Backbone as CSV, one residue per row, in Angstrom:
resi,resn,N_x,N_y,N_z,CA_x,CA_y,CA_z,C_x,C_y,C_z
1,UNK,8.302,7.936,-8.571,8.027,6.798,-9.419,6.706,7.054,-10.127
2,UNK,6.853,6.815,-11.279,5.569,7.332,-12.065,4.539,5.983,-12.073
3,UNK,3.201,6.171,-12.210,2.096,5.321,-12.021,2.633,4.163,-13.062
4,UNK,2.682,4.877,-14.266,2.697,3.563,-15.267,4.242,2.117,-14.880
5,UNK,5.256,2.852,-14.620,6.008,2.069,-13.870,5.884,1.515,-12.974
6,UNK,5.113,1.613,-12.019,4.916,1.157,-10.754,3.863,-0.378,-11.126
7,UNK,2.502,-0.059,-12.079,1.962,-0.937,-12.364,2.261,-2.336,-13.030
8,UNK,3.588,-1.653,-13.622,4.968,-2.398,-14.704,5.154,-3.310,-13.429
9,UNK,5.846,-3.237,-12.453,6.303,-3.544,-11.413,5.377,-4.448,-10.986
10,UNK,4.653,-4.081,-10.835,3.193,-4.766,-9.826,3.049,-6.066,-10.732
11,UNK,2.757,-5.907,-11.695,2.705,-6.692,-13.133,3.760,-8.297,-13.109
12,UNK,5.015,-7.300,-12.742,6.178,-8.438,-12.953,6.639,-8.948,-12.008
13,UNK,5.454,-8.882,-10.830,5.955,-9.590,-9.418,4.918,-10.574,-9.309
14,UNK,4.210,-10.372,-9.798,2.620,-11.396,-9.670,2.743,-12.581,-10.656
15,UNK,1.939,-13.680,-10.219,1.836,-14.014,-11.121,0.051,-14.991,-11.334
16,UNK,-1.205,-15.245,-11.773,-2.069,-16.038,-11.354,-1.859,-17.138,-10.490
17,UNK,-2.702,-17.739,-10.099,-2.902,-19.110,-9.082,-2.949,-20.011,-10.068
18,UNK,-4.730,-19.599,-10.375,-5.091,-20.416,-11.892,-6.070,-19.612,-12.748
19,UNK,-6.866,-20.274,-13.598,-7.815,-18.915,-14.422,-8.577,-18.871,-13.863
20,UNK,-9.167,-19.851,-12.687,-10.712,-19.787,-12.021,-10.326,-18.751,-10.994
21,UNK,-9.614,-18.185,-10.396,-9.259,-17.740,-9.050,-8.351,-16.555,-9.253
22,UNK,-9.090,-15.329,-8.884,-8.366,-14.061,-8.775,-6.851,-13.580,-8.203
23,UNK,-6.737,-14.552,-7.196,-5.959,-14.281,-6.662,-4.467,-14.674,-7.211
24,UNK,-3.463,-13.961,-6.506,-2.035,-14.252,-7.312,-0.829,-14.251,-6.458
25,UNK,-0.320,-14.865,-6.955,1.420,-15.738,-5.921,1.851,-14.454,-6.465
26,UNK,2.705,-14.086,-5.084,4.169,-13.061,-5.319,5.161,-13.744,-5.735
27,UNK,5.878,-13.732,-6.667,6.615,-14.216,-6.923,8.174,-13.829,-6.241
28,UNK,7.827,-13.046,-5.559,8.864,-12.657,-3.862,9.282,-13.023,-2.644
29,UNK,8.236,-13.301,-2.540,8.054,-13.829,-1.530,7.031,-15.347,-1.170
30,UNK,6.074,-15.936,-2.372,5.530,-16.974,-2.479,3.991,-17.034,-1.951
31,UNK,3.602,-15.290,-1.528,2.630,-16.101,-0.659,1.217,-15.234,-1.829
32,UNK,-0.223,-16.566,-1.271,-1.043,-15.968,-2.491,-1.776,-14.828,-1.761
33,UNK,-2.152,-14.224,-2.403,-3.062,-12.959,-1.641,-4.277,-12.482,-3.109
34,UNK,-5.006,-11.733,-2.261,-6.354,-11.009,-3.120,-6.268,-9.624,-3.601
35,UNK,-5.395,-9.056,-2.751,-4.911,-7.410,-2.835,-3.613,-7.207,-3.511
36,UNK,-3.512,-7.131,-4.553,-1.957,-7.071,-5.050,-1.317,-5.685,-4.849
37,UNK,-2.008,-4.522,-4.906,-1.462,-3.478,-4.465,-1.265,-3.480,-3.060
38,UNK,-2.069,-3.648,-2.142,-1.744,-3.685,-0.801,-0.341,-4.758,-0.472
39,UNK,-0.352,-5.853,-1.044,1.074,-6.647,-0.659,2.507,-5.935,-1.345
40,UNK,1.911,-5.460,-2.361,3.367,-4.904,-3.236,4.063,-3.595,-1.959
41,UNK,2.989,-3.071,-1.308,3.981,-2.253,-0.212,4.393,-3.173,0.788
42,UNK,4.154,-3.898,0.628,4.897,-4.928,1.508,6.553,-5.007,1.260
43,UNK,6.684,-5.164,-0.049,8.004,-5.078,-0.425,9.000,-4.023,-0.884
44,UNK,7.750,-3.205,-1.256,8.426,-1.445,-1.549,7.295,-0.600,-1.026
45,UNK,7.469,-0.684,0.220,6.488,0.559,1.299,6.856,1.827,0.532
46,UNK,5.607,2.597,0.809,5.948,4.303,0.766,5.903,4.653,2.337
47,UNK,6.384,6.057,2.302,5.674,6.183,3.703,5.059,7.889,3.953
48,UNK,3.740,6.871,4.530,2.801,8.305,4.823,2.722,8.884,6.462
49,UNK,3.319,10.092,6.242,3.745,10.642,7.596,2.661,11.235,8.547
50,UNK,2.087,11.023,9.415,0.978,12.024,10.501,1.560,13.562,10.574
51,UNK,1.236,14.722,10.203,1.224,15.800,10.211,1.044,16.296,12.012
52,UNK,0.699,15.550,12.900,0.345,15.681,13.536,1.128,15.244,14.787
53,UNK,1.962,14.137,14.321,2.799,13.760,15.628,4.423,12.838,14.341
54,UNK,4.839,11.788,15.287,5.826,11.459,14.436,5.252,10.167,13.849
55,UNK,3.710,9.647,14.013,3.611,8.075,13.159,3.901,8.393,12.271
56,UNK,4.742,7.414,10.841,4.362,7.239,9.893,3.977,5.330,9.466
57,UNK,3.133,5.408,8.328,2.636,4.403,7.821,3.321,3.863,6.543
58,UNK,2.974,3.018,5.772,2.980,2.802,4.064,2.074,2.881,4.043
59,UNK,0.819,2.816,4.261,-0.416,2.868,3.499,-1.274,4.067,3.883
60,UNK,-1.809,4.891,2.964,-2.868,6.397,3.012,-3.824,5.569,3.792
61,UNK,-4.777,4.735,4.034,-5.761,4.275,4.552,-5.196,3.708,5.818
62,UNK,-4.295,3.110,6.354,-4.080,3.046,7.620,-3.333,4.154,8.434
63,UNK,-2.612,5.159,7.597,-2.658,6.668,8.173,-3.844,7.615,8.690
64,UNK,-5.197,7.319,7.389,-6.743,8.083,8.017,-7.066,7.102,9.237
65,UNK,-6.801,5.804,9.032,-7.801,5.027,10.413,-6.483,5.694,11.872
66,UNK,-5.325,5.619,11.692,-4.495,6.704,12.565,-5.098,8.051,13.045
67,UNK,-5.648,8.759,12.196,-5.725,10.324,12.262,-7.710,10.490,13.071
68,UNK,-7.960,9.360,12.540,-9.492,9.536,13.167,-9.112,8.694,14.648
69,UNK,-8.331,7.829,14.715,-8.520,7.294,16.402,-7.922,8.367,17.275
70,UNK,-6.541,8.220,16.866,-5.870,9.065,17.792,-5.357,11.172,17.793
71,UNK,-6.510,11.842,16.557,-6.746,12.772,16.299,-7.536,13.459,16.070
72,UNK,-8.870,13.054,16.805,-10.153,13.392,16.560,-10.699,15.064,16.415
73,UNK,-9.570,15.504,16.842,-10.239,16.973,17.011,-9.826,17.462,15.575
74,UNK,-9.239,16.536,14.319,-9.138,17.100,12.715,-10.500,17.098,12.534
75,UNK,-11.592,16.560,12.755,-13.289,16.107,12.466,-12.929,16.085,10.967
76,UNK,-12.210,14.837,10.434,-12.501,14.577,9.319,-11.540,15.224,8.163
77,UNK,-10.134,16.159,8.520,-9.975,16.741,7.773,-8.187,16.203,7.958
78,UNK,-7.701,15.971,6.618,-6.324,14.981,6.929,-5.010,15.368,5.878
79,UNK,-4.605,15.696,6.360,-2.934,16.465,5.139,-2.423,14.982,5.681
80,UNK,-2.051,14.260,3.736,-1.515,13.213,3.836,0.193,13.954,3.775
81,UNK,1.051,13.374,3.781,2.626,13.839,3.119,3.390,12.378,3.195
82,UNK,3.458,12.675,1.882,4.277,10.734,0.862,5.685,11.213,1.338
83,UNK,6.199,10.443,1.947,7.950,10.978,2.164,8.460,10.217,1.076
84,UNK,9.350,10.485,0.284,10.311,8.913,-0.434,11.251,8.527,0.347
C-alpha cells in the first residue's frame, strides 16, 4: 500500500470533534482519540514480526519496546520485517 493512499484512507475515516480540539471521531468505530495513525491500525493492523522468536505486533514501536525487554542481548540493534 503506497503512503499517499494510506493517508487517503486515514483522511476518509476521521473526521474533527470541533475546530477548537485536535482530536477526531473514527468514523468506524465512533470513538474520539488524539493519535489518528496509531488508531487507524486498529482497524487495518500491519504486522511487525520479532526476528527473534514468533511475537508479532502492528506497531514498529511496540515491537522495539518487545526487542529491548525481552531481547536484551541485540544492545540496541533491531531487524524490523512488515509481513502483509
Amino acid at each position: 500500500m503506497s503512503p499517499k493512499l494510506k493517508t487517503y484512507r486515514i483522511a476518509q475515516i476521521f473526521e474533527k470533534v470541533n475546530s477548537l480540539d485536535e482530536r477526531k471521531r473514527c468514523l468506524l468505530c465512533g470513538k474520539v482519540v488524539c493519535n489518528v495513525r496509531n488508531h487507524y491500525y486498529v482497524h487495518f493492523p500491519g504486522k511487525y514480526a520479532c526476528s527473534l522468536c514468533t511475537a508479532v505486533y502492528t506497531r514498529s514501536d511496540t515491537l522495539l519496546m518487545h526487542c529491548r525487554s525481552k531481547h536484551p542481548e541485540l544492545n540496541g540493534l533491531l531487524v524490523v520485517y512488515y509481513v502483509q
